[in-house]
Short mmCIF file of C-alpha atoms in Angstrom, two decimals:
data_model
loop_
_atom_site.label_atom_id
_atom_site.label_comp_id
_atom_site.label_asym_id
_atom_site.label_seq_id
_atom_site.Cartn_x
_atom_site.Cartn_y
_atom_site.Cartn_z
CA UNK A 92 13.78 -2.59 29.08
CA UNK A 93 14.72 -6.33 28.85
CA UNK A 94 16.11 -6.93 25.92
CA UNK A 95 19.37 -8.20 24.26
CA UNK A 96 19.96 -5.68 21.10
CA UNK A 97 23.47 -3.80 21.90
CA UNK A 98 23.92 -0.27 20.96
CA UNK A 99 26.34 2.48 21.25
CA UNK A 100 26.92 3.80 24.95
CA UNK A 101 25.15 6.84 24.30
CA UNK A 102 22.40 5.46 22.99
CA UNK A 103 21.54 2.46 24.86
CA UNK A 104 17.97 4.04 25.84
CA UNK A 105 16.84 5.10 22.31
CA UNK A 106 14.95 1.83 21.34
CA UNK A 107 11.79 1.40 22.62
CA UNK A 108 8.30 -0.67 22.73
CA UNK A 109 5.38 0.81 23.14
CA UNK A 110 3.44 -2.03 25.17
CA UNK A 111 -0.30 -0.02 24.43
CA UNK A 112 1.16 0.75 20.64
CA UNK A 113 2.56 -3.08 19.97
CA UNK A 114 -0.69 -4.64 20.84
CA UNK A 115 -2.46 -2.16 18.85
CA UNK A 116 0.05 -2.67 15.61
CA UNK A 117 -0.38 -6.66 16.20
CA UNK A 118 -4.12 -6.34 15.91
CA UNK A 119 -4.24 -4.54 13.26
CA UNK A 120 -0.97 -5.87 11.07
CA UNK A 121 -2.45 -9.02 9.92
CA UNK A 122 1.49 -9.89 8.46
CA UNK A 123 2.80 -9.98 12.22
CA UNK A 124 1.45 -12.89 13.18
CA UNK A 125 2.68 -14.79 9.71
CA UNK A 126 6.07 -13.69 10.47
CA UNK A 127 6.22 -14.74 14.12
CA UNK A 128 6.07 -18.27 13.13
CA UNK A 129 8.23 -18.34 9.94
CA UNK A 130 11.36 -20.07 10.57
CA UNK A 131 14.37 -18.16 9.39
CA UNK A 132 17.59 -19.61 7.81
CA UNK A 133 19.09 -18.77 11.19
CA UNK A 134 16.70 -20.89 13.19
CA UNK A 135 16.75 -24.44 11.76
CA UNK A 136 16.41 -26.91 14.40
CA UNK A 137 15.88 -24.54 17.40
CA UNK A 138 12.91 -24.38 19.16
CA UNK A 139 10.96 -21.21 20.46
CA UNK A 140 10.19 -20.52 23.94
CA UNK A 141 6.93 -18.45 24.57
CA UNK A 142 7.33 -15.07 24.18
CA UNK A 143 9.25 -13.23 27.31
CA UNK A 144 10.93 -16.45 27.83
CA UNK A 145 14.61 -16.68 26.32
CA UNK A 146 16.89 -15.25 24.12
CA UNK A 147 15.36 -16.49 20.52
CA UNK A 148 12.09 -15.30 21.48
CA UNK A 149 13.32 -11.84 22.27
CA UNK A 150 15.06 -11.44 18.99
CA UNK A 151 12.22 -12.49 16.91
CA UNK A 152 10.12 -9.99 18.79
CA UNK A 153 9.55 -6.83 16.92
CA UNK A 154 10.66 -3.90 18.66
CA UNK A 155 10.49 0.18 18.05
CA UNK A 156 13.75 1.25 17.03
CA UNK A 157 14.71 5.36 17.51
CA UNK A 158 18.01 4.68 17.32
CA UNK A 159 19.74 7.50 14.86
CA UNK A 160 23.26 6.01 14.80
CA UNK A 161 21.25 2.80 14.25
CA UNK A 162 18.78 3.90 11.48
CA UNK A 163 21.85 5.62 9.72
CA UNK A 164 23.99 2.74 9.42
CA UNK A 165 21.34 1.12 7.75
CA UNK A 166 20.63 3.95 5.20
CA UNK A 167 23.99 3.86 4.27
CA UNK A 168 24.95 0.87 4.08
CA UNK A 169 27.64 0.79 6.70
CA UNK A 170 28.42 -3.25 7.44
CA UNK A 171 31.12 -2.42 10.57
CA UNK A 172 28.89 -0.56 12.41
CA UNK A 173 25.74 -3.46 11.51
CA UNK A 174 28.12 -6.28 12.98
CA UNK A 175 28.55 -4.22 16.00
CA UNK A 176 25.07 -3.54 16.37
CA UNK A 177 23.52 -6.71 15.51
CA UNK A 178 25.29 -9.82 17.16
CA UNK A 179 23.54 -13.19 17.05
CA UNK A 180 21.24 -12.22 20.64
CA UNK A 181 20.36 -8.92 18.83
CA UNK A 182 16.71 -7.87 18.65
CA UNK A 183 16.92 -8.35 14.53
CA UNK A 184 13.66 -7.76 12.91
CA UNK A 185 13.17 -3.94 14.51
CA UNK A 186 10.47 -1.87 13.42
CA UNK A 187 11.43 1.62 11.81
CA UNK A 188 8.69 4.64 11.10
CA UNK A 189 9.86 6.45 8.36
CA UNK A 190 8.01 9.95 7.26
CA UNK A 191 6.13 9.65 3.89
CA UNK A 192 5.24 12.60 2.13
CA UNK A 193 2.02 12.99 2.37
CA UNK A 194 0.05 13.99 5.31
CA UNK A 195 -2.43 12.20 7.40
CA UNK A 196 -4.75 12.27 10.22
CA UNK A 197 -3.72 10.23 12.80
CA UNK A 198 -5.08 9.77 16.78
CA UNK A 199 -2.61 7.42 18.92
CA UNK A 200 -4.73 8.38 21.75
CA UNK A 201 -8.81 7.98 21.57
CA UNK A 202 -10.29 11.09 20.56
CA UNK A 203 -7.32 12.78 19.90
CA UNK A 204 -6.61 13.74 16.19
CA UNK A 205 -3.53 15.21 14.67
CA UNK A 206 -2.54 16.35 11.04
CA UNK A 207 1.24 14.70 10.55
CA UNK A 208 3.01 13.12 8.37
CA UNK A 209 2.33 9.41 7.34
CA UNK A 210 3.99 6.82 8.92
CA UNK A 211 5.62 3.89 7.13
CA UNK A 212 6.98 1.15 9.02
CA UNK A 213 10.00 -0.43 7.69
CA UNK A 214 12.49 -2.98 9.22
CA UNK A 215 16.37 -3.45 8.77
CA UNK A 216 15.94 -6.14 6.31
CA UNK A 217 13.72 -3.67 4.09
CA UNK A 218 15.98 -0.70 4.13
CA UNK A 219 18.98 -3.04 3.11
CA UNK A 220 17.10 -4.95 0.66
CA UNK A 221 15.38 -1.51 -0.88
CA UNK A 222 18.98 -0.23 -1.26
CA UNK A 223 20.95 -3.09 -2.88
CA UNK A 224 23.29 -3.38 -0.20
CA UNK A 225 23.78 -7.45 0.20
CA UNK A 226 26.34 -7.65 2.66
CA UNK A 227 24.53 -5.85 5.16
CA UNK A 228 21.46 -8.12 3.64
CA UNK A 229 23.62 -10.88 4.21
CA UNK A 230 24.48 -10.54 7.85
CA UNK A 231 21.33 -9.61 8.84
CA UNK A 232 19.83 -12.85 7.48
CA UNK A 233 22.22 -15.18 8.82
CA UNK A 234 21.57 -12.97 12.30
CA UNK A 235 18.23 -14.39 11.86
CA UNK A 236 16.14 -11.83 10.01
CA UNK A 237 12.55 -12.87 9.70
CA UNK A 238 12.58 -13.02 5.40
CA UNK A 239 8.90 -12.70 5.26
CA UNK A 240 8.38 -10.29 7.98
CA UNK A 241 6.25 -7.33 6.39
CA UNK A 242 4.84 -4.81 9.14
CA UNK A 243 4.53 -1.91 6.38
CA UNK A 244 2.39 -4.30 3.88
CA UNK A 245 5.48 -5.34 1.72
CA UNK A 246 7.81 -7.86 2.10
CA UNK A 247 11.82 -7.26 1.32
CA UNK A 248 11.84 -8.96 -1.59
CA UNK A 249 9.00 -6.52 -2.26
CA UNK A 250 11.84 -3.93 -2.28
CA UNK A 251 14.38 -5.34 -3.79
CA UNK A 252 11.99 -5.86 -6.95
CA UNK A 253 10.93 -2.54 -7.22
CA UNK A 254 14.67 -1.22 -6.75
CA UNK A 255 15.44 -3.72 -9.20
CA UNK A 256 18.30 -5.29 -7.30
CA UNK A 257 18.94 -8.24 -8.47
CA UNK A 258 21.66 -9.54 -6.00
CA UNK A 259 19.44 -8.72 -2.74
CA UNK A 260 16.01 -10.82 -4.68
CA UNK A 261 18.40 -14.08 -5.39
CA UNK A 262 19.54 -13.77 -1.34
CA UNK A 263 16.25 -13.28 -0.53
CA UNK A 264 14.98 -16.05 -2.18
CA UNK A 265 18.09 -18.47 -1.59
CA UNK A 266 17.07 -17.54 1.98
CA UNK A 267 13.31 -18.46 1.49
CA UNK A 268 11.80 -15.21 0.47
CA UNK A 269 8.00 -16.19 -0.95
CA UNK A 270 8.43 -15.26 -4.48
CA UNK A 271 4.25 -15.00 -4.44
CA UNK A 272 3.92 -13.03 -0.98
CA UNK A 273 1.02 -10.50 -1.40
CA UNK A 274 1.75 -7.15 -0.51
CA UNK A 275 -0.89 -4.81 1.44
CA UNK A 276 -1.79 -3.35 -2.05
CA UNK A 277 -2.56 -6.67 -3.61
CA UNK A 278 0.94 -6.82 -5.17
CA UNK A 279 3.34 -9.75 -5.65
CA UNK A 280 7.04 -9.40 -6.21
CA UNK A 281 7.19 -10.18 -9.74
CA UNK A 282 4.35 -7.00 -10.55
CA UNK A 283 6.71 -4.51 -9.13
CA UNK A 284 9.90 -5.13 -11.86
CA UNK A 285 8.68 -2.02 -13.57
CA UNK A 286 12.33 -1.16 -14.99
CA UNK A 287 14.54 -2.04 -17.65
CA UNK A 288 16.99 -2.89 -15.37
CA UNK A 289 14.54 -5.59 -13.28
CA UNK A 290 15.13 -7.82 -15.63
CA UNK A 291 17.11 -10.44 -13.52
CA UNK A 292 14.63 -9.99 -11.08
CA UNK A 293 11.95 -11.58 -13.13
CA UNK A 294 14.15 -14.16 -13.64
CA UNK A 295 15.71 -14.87 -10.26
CA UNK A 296 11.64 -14.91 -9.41
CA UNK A 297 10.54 -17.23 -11.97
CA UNK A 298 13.26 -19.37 -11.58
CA UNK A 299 11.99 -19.82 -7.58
CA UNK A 300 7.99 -20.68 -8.27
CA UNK A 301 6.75 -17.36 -9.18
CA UNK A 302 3.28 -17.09 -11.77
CA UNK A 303 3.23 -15.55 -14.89
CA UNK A 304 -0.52 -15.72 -14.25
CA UNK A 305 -0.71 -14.27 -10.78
CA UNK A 306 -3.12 -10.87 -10.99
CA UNK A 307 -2.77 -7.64 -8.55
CA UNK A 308 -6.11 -7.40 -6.89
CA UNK A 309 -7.35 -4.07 -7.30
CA UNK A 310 -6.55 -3.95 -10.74
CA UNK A 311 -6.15 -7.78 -12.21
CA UNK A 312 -2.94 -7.04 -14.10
CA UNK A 313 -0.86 -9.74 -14.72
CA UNK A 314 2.68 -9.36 -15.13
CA UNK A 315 2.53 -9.35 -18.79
CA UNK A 316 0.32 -6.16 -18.52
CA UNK A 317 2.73 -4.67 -16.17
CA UNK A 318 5.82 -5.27 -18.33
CA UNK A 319 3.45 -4.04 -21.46
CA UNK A 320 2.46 -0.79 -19.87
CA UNK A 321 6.02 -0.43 -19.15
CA UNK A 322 7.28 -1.25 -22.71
CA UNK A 323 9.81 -3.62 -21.59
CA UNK A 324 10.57 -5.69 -24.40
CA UNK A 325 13.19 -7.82 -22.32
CA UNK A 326 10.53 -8.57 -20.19
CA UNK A 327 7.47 -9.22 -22.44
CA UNK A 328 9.94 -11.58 -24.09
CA UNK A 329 10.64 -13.48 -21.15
CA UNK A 330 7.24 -13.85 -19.64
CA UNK A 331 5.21 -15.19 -22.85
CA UNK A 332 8.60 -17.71 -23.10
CA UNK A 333 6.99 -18.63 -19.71
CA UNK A 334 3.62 -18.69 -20.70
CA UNK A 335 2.47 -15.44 -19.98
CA UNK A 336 -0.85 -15.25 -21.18
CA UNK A 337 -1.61 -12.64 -24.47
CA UNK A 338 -5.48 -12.36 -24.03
CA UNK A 339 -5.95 -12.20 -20.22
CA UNK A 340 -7.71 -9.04 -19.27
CA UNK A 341 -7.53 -7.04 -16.33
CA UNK A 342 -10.36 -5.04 -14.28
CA UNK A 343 -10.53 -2.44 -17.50
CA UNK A 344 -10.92 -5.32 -19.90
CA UNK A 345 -7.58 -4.72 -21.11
CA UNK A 346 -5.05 -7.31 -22.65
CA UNK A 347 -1.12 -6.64 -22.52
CA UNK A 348 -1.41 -5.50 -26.13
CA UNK A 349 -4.06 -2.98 -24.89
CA UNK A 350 -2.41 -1.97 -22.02
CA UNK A 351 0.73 -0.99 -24.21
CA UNK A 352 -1.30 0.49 -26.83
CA UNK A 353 -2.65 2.87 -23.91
CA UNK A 354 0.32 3.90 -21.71
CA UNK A 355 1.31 7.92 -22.70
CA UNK A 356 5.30 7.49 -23.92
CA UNK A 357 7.49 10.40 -24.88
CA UNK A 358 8.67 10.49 -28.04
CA UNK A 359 12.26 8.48 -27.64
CA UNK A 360 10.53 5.72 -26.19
CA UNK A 361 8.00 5.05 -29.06
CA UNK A 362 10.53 2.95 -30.34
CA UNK A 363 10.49 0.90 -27.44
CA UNK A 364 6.57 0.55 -27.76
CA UNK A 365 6.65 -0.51 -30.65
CA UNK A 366 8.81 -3.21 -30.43
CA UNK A 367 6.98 -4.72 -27.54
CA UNK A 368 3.45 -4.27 -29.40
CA UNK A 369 5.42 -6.02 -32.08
CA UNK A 370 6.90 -8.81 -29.67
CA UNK A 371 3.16 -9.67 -28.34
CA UNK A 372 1.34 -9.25 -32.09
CA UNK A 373 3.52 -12.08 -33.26
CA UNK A 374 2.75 -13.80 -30.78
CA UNK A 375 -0.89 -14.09 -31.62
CA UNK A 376 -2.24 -11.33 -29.16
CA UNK A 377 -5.51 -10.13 -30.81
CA UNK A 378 -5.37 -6.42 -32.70
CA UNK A 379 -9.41 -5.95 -32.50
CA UNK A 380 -10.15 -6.81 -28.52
CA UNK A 381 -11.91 -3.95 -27.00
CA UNK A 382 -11.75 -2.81 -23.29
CA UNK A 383 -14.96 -1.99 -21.31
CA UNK A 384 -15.21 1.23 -23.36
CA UNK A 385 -14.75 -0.16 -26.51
CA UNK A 386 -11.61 0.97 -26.95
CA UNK A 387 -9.17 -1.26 -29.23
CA UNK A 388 -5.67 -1.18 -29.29
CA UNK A 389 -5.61 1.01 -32.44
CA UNK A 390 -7.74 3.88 -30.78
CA UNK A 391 -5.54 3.61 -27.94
CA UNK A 392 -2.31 3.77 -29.86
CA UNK A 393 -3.58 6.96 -31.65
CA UNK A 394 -4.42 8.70 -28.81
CA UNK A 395 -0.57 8.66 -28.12
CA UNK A 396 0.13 9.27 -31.60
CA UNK A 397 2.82 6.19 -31.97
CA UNK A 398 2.41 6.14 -35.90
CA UNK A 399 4.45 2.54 -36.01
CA UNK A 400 2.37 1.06 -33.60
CA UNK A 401 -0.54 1.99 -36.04
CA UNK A 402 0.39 0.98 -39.16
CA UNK A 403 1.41 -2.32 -37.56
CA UNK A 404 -1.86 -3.11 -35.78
CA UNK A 405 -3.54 -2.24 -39.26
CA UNK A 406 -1.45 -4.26 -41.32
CA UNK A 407 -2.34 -7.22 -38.99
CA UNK A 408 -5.73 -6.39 -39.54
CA UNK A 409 -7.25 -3.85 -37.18
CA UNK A 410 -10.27 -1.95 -38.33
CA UNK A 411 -9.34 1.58 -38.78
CA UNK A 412 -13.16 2.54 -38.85
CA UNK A 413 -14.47 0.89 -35.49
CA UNK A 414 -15.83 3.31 -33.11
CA UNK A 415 -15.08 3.07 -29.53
CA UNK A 416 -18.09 3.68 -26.86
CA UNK A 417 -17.50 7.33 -27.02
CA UNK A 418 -18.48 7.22 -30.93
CA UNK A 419 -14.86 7.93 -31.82
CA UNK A 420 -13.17 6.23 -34.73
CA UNK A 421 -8.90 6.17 -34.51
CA UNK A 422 -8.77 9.18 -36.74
CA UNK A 423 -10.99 11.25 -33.99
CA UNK A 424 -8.19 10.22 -31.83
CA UNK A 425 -5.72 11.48 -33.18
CA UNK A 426 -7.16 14.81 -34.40
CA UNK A 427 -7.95 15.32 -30.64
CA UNK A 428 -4.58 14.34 -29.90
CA UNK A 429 -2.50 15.98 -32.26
CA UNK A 430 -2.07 19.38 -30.67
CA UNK A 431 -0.41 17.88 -26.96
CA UNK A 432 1.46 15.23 -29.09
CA UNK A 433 3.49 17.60 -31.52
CA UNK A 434 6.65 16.06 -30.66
CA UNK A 435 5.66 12.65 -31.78
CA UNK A 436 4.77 14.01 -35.54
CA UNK A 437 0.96 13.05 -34.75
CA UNK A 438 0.79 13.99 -38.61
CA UNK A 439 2.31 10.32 -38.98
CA UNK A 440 -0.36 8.66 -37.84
CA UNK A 441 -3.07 10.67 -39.52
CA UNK A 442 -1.62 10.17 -42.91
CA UNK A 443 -1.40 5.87 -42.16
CA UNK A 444 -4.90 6.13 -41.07
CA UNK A 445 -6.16 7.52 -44.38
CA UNK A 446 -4.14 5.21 -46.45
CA UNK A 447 -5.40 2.28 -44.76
CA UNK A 448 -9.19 3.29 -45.56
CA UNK A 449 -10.23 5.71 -43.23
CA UNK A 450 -13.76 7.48 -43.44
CA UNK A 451 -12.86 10.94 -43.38
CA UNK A 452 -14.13 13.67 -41.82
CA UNK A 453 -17.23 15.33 -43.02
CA UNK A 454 -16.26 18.70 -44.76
CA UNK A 455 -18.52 20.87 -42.35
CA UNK A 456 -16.16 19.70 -39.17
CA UNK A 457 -12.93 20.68 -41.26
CA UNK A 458 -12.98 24.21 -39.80
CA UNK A 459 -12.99 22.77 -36.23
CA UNK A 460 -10.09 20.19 -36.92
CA UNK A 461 -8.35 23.56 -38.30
CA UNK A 462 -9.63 25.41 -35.20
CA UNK A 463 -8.62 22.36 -32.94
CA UNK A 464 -4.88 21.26 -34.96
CA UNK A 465 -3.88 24.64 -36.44
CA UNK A 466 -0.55 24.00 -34.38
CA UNK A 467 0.28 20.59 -36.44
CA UNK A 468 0.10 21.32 -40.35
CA UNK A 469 0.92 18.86 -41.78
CA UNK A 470 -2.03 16.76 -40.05
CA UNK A 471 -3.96 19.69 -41.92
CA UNK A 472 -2.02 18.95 -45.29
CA UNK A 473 -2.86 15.41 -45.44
CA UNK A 474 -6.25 15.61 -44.43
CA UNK A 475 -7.33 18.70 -46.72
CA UNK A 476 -5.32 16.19 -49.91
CA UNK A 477 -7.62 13.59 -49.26
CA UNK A 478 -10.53 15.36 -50.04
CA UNK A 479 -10.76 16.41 -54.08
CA UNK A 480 -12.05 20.39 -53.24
CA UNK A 481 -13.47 21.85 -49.96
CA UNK A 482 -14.97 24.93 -48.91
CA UNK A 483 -12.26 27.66 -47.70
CA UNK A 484 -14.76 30.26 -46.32
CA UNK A 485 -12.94 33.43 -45.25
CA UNK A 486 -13.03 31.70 -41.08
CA UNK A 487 -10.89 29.32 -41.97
CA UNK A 488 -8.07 32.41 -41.88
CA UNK A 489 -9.65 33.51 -38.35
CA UNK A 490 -9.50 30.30 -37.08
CA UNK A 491 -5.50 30.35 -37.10
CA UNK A 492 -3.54 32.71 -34.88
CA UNK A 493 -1.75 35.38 -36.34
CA UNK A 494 1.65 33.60 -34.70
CA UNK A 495 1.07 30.14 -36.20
CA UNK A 496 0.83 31.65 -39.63
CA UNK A 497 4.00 33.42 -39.29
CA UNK A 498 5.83 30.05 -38.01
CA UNK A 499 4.19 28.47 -41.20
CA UNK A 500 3.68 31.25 -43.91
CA UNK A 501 4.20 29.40 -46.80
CA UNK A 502 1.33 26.69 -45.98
CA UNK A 503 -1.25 28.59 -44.41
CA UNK A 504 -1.21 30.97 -47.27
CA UNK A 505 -1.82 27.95 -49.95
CA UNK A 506 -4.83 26.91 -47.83
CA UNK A 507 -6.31 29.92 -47.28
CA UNK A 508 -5.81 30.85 -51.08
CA UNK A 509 -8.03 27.90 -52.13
CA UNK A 510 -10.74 30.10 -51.33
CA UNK A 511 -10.43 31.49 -54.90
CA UNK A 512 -8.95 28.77 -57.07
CA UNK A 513 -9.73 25.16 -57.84
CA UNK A 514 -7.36 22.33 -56.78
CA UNK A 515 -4.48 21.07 -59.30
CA UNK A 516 -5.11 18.59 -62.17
CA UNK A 517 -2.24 17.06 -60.59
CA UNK A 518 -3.77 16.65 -57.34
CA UNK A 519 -7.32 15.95 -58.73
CA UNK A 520 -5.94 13.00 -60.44
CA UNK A 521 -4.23 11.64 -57.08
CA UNK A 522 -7.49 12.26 -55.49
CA UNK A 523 -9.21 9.96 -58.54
CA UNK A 524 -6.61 7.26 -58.07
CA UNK A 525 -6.96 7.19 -54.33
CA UNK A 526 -11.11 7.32 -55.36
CA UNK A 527 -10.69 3.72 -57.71
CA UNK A 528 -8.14 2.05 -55.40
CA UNK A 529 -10.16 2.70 -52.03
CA UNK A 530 -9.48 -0.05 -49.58
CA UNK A 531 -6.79 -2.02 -51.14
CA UNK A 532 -4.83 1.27 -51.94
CA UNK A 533 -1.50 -0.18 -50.27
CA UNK A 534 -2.26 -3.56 -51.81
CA UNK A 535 -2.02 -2.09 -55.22
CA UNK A 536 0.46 -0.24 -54.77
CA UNK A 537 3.05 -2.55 -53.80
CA UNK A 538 2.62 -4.32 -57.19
CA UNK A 539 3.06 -1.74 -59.24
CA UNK A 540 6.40 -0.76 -60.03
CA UNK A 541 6.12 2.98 -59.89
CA UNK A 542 8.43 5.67 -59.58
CA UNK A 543 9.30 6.32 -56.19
CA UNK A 544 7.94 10.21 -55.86
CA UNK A 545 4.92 8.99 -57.54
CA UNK A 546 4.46 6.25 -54.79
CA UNK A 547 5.12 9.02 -52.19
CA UNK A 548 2.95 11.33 -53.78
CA UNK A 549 -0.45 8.69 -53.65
CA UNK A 550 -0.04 7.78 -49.86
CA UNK A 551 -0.03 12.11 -49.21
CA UNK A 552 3.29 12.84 -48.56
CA UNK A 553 3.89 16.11 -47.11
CA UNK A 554 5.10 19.28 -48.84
CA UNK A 555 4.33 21.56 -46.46
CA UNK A 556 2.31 23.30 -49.31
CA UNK A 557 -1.11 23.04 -50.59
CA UNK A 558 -1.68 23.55 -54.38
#
């Protein structure tokens, strides 16, 4: 084969191209023929012969690469063996087929199909770039790597972002990386910074041209709704101090708020969630802006039972009572919820929910609820202490399983005992209170000067015992 990439003696051979497979992959790679023509750092001033004629025009041609000892030094990072393999007449932007996970059907031959493995093409420059190692990113630029060259649908700076490597993106871009290139999945650069630690990403990006307002095209997210999803606070911050914008909605109708309101978070992140809901409420991003099933941010934010996320969307003014399309208000949520979300005290959010005002449950459907969230008490305690008396019928005590009334004796056997004796004075006057003050309960409250356990006592506090 005539070409000018040196290798190891006993490997000289190992590189190949395909003539039949090349013209296939340059029909049907629509990024080849973009890269072809984009001038490189390496090539200012030089002008390209037509292809088979010259040195340049060799190199920029992109050629099969088999080469293990090759292929490994890349992987791991190893810049002696790169300069030895890639002088300045090296074949640079190489084509790599890496083995995906998931299997395909594939025919390289017409009517001949085979199950393998999926293919992913990948170059030098991608490998480099995905793995943070900038001096071998470094050399291969200045060797004349093609920076926008994308033959698997991505670009490097595509996978640099998503690594979140911040020293290969600023190379990348010093080097002319397009900080808007669209990947094969309708991605830019600036959607993939899905980490905490992207952070200098987005701003190496912005700080070269990128959009806060550029969408993904399957989905219309912006980055905002990205970094939202994500609960990255540093990032959220940084984008709307760009002018990221709060109300934009993507192909589900949601806004960033929604989108954060929606994403499932384990319990030591819900922190983190709320701080970003926070970050884009202040900001002026609606609390009542339903999706296209009517959802709002607060029936999103109980389904994941984040109880601070709650009570700040109502104190800004959510409605706790809006249904969704489904016909389900925010406490339905969370009742469905609250047996999978145990770990994020799910009885948080129903005890906000019915201090802010909402309708509760008609008595018939208490014995499903108990049926349905005999696992999470206290979600039982504060909804059976907002009702003044209700009907324990002798299925209530069937409806709980012998081994959740053993891990909560004490509580199951004051509900089940108000089967035969009337609710406290103490509690009926709570109930009374509650009664007079509906719908400005909190309002109240906060001006009058009452003992603290009192206070507590009004918005249902839990005692883990019913009485």
């Amino acid at each position: 084969m005539d070409c000018t990439f040196s290798f190891s003696s006993a490997t000289q051979h190992l590189p190949q191209r395909d003539e039949e497979q090349l013209q296939q992959w340059k029909c049907s790679r629509p990024w080849y023929h973009g890269a072809e023509h984009s001038p490189s750092p390496g090539d200012q001033g030089r002008t390209r012969s037509p292809a088979g004629q010259g040195s340049l025009s060799r190199r920029l041609e992109p050629l099969e690469c088999r080469d293990l000892l090759v292929q490994n030094a890349l992987f791991t990072g190893d810049l002696e063996m790169l300069q030895k393999y890639f002088t300045r007449d090296s074949a640079i932007n190489l084509i790599i087929e890496a083995r995906g996970a998931e299997l395909r059907w594939t025919s390289r031959k017409r009517g001949l199909w085979s199950l393998s493995y999926e293919q992913e093409l990948t170059t030098p420059l991608h490998i480099t770039a995905s793995r943070g190692y900038t001096g071998c990113l470094r050399l291969l630029l200045l060797r004349g790597a093609t920076v926008n060259f994308a033959p698997g649908g991505t670009t490097a700076l595509h996978e640099a972002c998503a690594a979140a490597s911040a020293a290969c993106a600023r190379l990348l871009l010093a080097f002319g990386a397009d900080p808007e290139a669209v990947s094969q999945d309708g991605h830019r650069p600036l959607h993939l910074c899905k980490s905490p630690d992207s952070i200098e990403c987005v701003q190496e990006l912005l700080q070269h041209g990128a959009s806060v307002k550029s969408r993904t095209e399957e989905e219309g997210d912006t980055a905002l709704h990205v970094a939202a999803r994500h609960g990255l606070t540093d990032h959220v911050q940084l984008l709307l101090r760009h002018g990221a914008e709060l109300e934009a909605e993507n192909e589900e109708g949601q806004t960033p708020l929604n989108a954060a309101c929606a994403q499932p978070h384990q319990p030591q992140d819900m922190d983190r969630y709320y701080r970003v809901c926070q970050m884009l409420v202040e900001s002026g991003a609606s609390v009542n802006t339903a999706d296209r099933d009517r959802q709002r941010p607060l029936h999103l934010a109980c389904k994941n039972a984040n109880a601070r996320v709650a009570e700040l969307l109502l104190t800004q003014g959510a409605n706790v009572n809006i249904m969704s399309y489904s016909g389900n208000t925010a406490l339905h949520n969370i009742l469905q919820a609250a047996a999978y979300k145990l770990e994020h005290q799910p009885e948080l959010v129903v005890q906000v929910l019915l201090n802010h005002g909402a309708i509760r449950i008609w008595p018939g459907s208490l014995l499903k609820v108990l049926r349905h969230c005999h696992s999470c008490p206290r979600a039982i305690e504060a909804l059976i202490n907002s009702y003044d008396r209700v009907h324990v019928s002798e299925d209530w005590a069937e409806a709980v399983p012998t081994e959740v009334v053993q891990k909560y004796p004490r509580f199951y056997q004051s509900l089940f005992s108000l089967g035969q004796r009337p609710r406290s004075l103490q509690h009926l006057a709570r109930c009374t209170l509650r009664t007079f003050l509906e719908g400005r309960l909190l309002t109240v409250l906060s001006e009058l000067h009452l003992p603290k356990a009192l206070h507590h006592f009004l918005l249902l506090s839990f005692e883990d015992v019913l009485y």
